[in-house]
CSV table of C-alpha atoms in Angstrom, one decimal:
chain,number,residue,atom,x,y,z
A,1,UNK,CA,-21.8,14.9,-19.6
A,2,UNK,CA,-23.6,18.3,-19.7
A,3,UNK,CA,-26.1,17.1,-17.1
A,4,UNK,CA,-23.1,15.8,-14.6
A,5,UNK,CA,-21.3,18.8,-15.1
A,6,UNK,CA,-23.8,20.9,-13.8
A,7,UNK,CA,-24.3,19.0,-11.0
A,8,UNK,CA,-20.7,19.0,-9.6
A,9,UNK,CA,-21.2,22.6,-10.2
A,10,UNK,CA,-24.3,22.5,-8.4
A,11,UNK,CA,-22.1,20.6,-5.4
A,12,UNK,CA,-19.7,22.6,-5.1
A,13,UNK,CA,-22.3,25.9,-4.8
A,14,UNK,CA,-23.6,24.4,-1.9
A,15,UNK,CA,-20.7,23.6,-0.3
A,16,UNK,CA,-19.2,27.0,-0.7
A,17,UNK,CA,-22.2,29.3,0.5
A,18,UNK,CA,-23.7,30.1,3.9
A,19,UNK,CA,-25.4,32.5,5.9
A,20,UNK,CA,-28.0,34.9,6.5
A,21,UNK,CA,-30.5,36.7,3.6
A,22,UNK,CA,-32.1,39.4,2.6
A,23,UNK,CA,-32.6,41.7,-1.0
A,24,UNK,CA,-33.6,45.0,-1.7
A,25,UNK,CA,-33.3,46.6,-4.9
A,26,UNK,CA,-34.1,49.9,-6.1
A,27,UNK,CA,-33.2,51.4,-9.9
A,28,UNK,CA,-29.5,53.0,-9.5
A,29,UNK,CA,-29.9,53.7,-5.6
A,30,UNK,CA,-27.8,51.4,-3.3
A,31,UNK,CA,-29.1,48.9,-1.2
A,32,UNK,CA,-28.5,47.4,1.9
A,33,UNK,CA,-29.3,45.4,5.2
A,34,UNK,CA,-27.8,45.5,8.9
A,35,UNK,CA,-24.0,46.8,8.6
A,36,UNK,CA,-23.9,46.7,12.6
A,37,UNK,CA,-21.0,44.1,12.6
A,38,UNK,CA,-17.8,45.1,11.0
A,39,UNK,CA,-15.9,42.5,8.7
A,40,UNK,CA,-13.3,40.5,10.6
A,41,UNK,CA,-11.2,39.7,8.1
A,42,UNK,CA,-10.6,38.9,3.9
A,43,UNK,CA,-11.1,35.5,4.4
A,44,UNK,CA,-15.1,35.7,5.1
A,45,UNK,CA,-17.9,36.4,2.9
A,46,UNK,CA,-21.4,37.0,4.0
A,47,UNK,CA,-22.7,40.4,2.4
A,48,UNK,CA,-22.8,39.9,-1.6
A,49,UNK,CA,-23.4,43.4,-3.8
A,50,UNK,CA,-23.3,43.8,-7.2
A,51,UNK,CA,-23.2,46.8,-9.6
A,52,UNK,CA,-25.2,46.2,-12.6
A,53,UNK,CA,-24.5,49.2,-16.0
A,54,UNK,CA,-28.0,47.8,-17.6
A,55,UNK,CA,-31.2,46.1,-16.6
A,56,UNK,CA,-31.8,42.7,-15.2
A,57,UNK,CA,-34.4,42.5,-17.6
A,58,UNK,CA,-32.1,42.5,-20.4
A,59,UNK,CA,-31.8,39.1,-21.0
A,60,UNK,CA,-28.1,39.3,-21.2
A,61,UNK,CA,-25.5,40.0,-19.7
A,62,UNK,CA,-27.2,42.0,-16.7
A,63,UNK,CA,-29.5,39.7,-16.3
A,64,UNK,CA,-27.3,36.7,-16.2
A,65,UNK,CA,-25.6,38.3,-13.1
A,66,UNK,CA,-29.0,38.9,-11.5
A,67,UNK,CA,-29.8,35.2,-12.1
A,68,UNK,CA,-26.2,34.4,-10.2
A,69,UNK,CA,-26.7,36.3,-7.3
A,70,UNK,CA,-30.6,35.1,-6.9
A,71,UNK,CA,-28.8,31.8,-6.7
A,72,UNK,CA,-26.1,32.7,-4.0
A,73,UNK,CA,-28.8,34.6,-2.5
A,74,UNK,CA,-30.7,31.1,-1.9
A,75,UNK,CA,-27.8,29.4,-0.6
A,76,UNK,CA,-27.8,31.5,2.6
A,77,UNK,CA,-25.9,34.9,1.5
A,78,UNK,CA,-27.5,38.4,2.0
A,79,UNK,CA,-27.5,40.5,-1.5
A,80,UNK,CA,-27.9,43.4,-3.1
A,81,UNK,CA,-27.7,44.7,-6.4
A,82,UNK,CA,-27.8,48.3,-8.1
A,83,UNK,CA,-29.2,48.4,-11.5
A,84,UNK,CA,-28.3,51.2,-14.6
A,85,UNK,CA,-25.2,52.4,-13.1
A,86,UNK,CA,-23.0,54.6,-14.8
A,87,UNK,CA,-19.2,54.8,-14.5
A,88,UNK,CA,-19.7,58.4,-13.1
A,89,UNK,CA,-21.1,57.1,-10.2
A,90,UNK,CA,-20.1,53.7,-9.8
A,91,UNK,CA,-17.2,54.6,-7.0
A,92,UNK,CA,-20.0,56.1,-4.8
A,93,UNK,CA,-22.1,53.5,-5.1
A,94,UNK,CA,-19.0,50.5,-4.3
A,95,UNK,CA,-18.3,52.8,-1.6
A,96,UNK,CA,-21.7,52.9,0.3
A,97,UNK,CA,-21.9,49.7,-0.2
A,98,UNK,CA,-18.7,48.7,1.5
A,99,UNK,CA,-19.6,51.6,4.1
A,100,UNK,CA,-22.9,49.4,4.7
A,101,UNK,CA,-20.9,46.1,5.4
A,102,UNK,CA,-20.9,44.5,2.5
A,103,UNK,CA,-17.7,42.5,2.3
A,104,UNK,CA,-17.8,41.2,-1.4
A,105,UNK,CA,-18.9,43.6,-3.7
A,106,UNK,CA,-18.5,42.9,-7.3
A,107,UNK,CA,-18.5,45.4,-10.5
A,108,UNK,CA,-19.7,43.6,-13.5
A,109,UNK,CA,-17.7,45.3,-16.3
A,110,UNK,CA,-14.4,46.1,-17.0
A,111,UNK,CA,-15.9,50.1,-17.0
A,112,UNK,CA,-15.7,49.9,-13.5
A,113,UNK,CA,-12.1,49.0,-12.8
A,114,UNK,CA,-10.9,52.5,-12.0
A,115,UNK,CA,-13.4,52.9,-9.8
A,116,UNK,CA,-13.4,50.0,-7.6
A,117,UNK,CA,-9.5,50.0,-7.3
A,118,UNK,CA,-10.1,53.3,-5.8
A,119,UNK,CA,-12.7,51.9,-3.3
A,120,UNK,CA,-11.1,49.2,-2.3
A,121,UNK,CA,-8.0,50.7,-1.7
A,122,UNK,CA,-9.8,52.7,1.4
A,123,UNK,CA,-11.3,48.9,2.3
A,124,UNK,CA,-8.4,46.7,2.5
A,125,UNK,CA,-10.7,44.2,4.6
A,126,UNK,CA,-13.3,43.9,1.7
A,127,UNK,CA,-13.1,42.2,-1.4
A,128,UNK,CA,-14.1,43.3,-4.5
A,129,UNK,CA,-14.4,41.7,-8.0
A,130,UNK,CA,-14.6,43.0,-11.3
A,131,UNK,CA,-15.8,40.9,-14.4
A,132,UNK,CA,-13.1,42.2,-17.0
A,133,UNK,CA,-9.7,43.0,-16.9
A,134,UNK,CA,-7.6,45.4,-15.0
A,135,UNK,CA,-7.3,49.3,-15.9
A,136,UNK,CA,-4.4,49.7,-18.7
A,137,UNK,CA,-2.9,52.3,-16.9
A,138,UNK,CA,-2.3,50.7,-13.5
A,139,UNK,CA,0.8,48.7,-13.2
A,140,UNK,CA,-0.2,45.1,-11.9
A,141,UNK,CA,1.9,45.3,-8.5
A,142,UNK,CA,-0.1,48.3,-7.9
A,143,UNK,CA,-3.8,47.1,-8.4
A,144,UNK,CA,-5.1,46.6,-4.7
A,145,UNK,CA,-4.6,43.4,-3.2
A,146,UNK,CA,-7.9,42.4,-2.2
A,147,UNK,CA,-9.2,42.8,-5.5
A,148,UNK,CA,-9.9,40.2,-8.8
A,149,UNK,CA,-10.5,40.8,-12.0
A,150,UNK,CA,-11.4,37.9,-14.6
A,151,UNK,CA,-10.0,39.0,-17.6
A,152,UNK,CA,-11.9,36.5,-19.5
A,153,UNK,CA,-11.6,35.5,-23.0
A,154,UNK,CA,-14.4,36.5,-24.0
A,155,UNK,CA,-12.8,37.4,-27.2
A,156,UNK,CA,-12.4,33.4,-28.1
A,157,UNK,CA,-16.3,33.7,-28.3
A,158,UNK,CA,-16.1,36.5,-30.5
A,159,UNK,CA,-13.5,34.9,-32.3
A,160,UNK,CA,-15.5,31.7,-33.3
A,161,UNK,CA,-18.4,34.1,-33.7
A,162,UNK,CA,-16.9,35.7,-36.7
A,163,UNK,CA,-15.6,32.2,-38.0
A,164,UNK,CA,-19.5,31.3,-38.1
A,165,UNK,CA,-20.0,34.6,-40.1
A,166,UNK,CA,-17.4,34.4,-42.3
A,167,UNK,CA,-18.6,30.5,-43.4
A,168,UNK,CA,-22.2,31.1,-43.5
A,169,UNK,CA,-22.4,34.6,-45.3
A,170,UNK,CA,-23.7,34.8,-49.1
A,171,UNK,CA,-23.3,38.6,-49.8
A,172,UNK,CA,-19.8,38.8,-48.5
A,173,UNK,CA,-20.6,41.0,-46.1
A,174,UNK,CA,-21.4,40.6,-42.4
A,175,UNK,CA,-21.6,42.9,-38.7
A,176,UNK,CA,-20.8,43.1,-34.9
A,177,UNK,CA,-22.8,45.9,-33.0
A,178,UNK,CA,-21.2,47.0,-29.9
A,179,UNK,CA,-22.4,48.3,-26.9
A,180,UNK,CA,-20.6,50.3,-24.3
A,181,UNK,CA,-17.1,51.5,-25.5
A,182,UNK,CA,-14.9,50.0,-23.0
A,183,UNK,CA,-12.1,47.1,-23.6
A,184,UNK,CA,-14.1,44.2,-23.6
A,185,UNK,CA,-16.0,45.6,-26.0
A,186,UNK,CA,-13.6,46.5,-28.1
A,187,UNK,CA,-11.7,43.3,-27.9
A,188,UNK,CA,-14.9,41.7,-28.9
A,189,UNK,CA,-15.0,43.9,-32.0
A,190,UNK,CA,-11.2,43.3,-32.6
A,191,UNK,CA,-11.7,39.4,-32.3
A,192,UNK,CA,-14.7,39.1,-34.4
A,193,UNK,CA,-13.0,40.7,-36.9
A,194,UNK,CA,-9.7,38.2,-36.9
A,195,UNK,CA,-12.4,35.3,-37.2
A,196,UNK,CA,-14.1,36.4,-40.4
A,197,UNK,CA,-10.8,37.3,-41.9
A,198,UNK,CA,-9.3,33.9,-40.7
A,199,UNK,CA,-11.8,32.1,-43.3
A,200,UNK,CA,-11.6,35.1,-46.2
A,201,UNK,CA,-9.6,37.7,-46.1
A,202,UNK,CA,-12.0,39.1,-48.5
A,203,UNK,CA,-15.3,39.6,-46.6
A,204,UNK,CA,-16.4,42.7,-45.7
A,205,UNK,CA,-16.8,43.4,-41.4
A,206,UNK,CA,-19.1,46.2,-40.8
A,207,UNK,CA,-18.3,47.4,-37.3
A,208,UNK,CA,-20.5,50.2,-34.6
A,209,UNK,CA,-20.0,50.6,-31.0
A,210,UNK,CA,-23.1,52.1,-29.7
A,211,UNK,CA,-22.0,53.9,-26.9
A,212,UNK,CA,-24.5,52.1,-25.0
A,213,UNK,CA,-26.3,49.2,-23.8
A,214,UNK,CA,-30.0,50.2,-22.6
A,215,UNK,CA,-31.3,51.6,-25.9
A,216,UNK,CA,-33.0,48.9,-28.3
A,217,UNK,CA,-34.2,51.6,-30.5
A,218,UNK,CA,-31.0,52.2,-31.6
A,219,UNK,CA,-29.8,48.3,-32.0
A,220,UNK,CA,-32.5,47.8,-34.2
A,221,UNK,CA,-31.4,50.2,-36.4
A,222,UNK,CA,-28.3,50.1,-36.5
A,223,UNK,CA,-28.9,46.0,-37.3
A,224,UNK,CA,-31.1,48.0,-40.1
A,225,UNK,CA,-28.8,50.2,-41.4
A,226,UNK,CA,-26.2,47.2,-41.3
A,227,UNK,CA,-28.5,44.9,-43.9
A,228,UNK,CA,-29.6,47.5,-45.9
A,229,UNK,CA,-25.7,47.8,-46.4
A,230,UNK,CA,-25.5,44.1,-47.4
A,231,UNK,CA,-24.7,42.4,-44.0
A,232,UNK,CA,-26.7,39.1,-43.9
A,233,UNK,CA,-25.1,37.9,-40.7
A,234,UNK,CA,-24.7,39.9,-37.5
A,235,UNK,CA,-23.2,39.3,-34.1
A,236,UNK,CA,-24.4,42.0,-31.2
A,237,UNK,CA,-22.8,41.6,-27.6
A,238,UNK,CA,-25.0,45.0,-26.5
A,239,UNK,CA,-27.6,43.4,-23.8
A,240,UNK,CA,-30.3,45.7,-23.9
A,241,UNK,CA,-29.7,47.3,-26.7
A,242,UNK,CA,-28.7,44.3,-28.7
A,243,UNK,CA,-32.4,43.2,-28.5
A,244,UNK,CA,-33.6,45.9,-31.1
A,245,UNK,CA,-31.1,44.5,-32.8
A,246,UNK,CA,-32.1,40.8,-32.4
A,247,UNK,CA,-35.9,42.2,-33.1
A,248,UNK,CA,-34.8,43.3,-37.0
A,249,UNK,CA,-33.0,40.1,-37.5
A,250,UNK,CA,-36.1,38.3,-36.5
A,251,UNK,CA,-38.3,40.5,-38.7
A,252,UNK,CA,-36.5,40.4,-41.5
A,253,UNK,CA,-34.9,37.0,-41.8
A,254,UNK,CA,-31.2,38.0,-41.3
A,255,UNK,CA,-29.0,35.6,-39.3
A,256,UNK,CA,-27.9,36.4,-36.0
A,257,UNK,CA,-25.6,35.4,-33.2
A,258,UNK,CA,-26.6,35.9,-29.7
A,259,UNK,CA,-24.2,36.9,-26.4
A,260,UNK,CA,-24.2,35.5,-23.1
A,261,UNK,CA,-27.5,33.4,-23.0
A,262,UNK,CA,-28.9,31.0,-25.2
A,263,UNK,CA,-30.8,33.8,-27.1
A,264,UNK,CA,-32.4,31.7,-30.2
A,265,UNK,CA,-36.3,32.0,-28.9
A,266,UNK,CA,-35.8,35.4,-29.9
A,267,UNK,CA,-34.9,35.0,-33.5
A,268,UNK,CA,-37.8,33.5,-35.4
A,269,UNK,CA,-37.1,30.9,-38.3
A,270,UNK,CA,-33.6,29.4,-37.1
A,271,UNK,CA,-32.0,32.5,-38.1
A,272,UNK,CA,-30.1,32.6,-34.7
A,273,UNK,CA,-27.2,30.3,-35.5
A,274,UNK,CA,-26.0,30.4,-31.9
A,275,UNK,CA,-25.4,32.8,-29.3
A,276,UNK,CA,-21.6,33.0,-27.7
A,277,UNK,CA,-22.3,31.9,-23.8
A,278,UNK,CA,-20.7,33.4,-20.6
A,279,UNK,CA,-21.2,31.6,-17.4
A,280,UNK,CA,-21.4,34.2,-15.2
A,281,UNK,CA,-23.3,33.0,-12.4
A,282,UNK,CA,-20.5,30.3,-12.1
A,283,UNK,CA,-17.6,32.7,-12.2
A,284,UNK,CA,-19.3,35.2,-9.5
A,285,UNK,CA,-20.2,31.7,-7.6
A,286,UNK,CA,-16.7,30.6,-7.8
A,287,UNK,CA,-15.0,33.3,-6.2
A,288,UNK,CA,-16.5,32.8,-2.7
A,289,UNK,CA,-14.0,29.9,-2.8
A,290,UNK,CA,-10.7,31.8,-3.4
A,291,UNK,CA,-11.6,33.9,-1.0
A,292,UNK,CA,-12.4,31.7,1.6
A,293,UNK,CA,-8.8,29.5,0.9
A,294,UNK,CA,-7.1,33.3,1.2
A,295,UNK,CA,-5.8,33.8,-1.7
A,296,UNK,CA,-7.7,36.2,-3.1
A,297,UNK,CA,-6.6,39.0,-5.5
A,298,UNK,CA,-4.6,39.2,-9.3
A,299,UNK,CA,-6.3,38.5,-11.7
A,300,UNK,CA,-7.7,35.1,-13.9
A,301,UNK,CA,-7.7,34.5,-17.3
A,302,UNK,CA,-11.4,31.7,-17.6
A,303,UNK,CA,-12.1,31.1,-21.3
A,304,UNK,CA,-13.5,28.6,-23.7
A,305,UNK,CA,-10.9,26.2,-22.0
A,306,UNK,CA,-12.5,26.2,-18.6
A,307,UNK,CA,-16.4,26.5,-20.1
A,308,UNK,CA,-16.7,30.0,-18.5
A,309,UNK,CA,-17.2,30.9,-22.2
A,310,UNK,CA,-18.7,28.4,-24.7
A,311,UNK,CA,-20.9,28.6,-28.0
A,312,UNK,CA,-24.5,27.5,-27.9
A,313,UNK,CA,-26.3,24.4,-30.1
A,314,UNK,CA,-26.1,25.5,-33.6
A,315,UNK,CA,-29.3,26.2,-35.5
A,316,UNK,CA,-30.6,23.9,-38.1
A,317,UNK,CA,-30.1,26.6,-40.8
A,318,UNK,CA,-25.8,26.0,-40.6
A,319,UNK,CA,-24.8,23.2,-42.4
A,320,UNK,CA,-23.3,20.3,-40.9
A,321,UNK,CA,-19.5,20.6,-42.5
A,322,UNK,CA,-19.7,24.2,-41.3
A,323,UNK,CA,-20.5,23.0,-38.1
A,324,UNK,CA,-17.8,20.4,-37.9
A,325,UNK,CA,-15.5,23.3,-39.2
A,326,UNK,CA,-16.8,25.8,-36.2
A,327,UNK,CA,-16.6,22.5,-33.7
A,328,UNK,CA,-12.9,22.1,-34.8
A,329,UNK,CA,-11.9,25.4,-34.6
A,330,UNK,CA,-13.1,25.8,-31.1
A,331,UNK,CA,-11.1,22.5,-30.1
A,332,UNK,CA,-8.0,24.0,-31.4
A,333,UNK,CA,-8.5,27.1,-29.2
A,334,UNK,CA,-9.2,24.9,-26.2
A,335,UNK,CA,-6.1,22.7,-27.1
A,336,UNK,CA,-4.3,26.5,-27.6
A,337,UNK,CA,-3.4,25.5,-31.0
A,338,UNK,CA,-5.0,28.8,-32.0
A,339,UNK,CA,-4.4,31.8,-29.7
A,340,UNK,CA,-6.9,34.5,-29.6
A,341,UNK,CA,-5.4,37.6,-27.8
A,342,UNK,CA,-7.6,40.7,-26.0
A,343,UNK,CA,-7.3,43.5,-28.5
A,344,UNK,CA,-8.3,47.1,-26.7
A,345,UNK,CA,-7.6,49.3,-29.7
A,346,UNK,CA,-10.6,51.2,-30.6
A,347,UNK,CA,-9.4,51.3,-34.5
């Protein structure tokens, strides 16, 4: 079933993308092809740009989005992608980017909401994309109109992350390392939390938000400081930085829980009891669609129910009546039996 799957999703790639290529990259500097023709109209899509806050190295989330566009890019579509952008500058870099001709240009994080509303409210023939959900302070019949955000559930991942934790610890204490402090963060933090204390109240959640995601020195001690303080399971959803944190757990034997790739050939030992997936090079892929049919803009809502978010093989180390717990658990979220909600508070 996984193998068909991918195919019809491999189908339906091809039969959605078309058109000229080119790439350029260049670290936190825009880039760009010919911009001579103007965009017609909402309802095309040729020039695909992407604005990355880490590394495409990462093996994460960054990197995931990379891998996406490289795959639109072969279809036919001319791309471009910034790396390391901060939210400080992310508006001027969507803008010369739409200035250029670019006529789908897509922010990967909810960080850059504010920002790209303000962009494309200056390009109402462009559309833009943001993977994460709409800015808190705008109302929704005020967000742009040729804009999408996917306010996905990630949070269901987290969720079943800290379900995992909660059934596998043995000191009774266990860890989720942030990255960036925006709401998906947060509501990753938030969610995590709810799963652990959905098996035992009693366990212990050590909780840290980096502040960023490009600094593995300070995931791996911060995954340091976290076992030295008991935690013998930790989740990290910090790309870069979550591979210092991935590093300790490998070096010292503590089990670990990946984010957005299958990240367990970087944990020796089985100690990598899965890694909470997001398909993004499906749900940037996808979009080309809606805008095409015209009805682009709002926002969507993809989670564990539509397999934009899903939980990778389980390592030998979990036992299998914890695994048929976990398995459960995730059908009852599917089913909507259980309802995990996005939680944005930063307590």
């Amino acid at each position: 079933m996984k193998k068909l799957f991918a195919l019809l999703l491999s189908v339906m790639m091809v039969l959605s993308l078309a058109a000229c290529s080119s790439n350029k990259t260049e670290d936190n500097n825009s880039t760009a092809g010919d911009n001579s023709a103007p965009v017609a109209d909402r309802n095309t899509v040729s020039k695909i740009a992407v604005i990355l806050p880490g590394s495409i190295t990462d093996q994460s989330w960054n990197q995931s989005a990379y891998e996406g566009l490289m795959t639109i890019e072969s279809q036919g579509y001319e791309v471009a992608y910034t790396e390391n952008v901060d939210v400080a500058t992310a508006e001027a870099v969507a803008r010369s980017y739409a200035e250029e001709g670019f006529d789908f240009i897509i922010g990967h994080g909810a960080q850059y909401g504010q920002a790209i509303c303000n962009v494309a409210e200056d390009f109402d023939t462009v559309n833009f994309f943001i993977t994460g959900n709409a800015p808190e302070d705008i109302a929704e019949e005020d967000l742009p109109k040729n804009i999408m955000f996917a306010d996905y559930r990630e949070c269901e991942g987290a969720y079943v992350s800290g379900v995992i934790a909660a059934l596998m610890t043995q000191t009774g204490v266990v860890g989720y390392i942030g990255g960036g402090n925006n709401t998906t963060q947060q509501s990753d933090k938030n969610a995590f939390v709810e799963g652990v204390k959905s098996i035992n109240a009693n366990v212990e959640v050590k909780t840290v938000i980096t502040g960023t995601f490009d600094d593995s020195n300070l995931g791996y001690e911060t995954a340091k400081a976290m076992h030295e303080a008991g935690a013998d399971v930790i989740l990290q959803t910090c790309d870069h930085t979550g591979l210092g944190a991935l590093q300790y757990c490998s070096e010292n034997g503590v089990w670990c829980i990946g984010y957005t790739s299958d990240q367990s050939a970087l944990v020796e030992g089985g100690k990598m009891l899965t890694s909470m997936l997001i398909d993004i090079p499906f749900m940037i892929s996808s979009q080309t669609d809606l805008i095409k049919a015209g009805n682009y803009g709002g926002q969507s809502f993809p989670g564990l129910h539509d397999g934009v978010v899903s939980i990778a093989a389980f390592s030998s180390e979990m036992p299998e009546e914890v695994a048929t717990q976990v398995n459960d658990i995730i059908a009852k979220i599917v089913a909507g039996e259980i309802v995990v909600t996005p939680n944005y508070s930063e307590n």
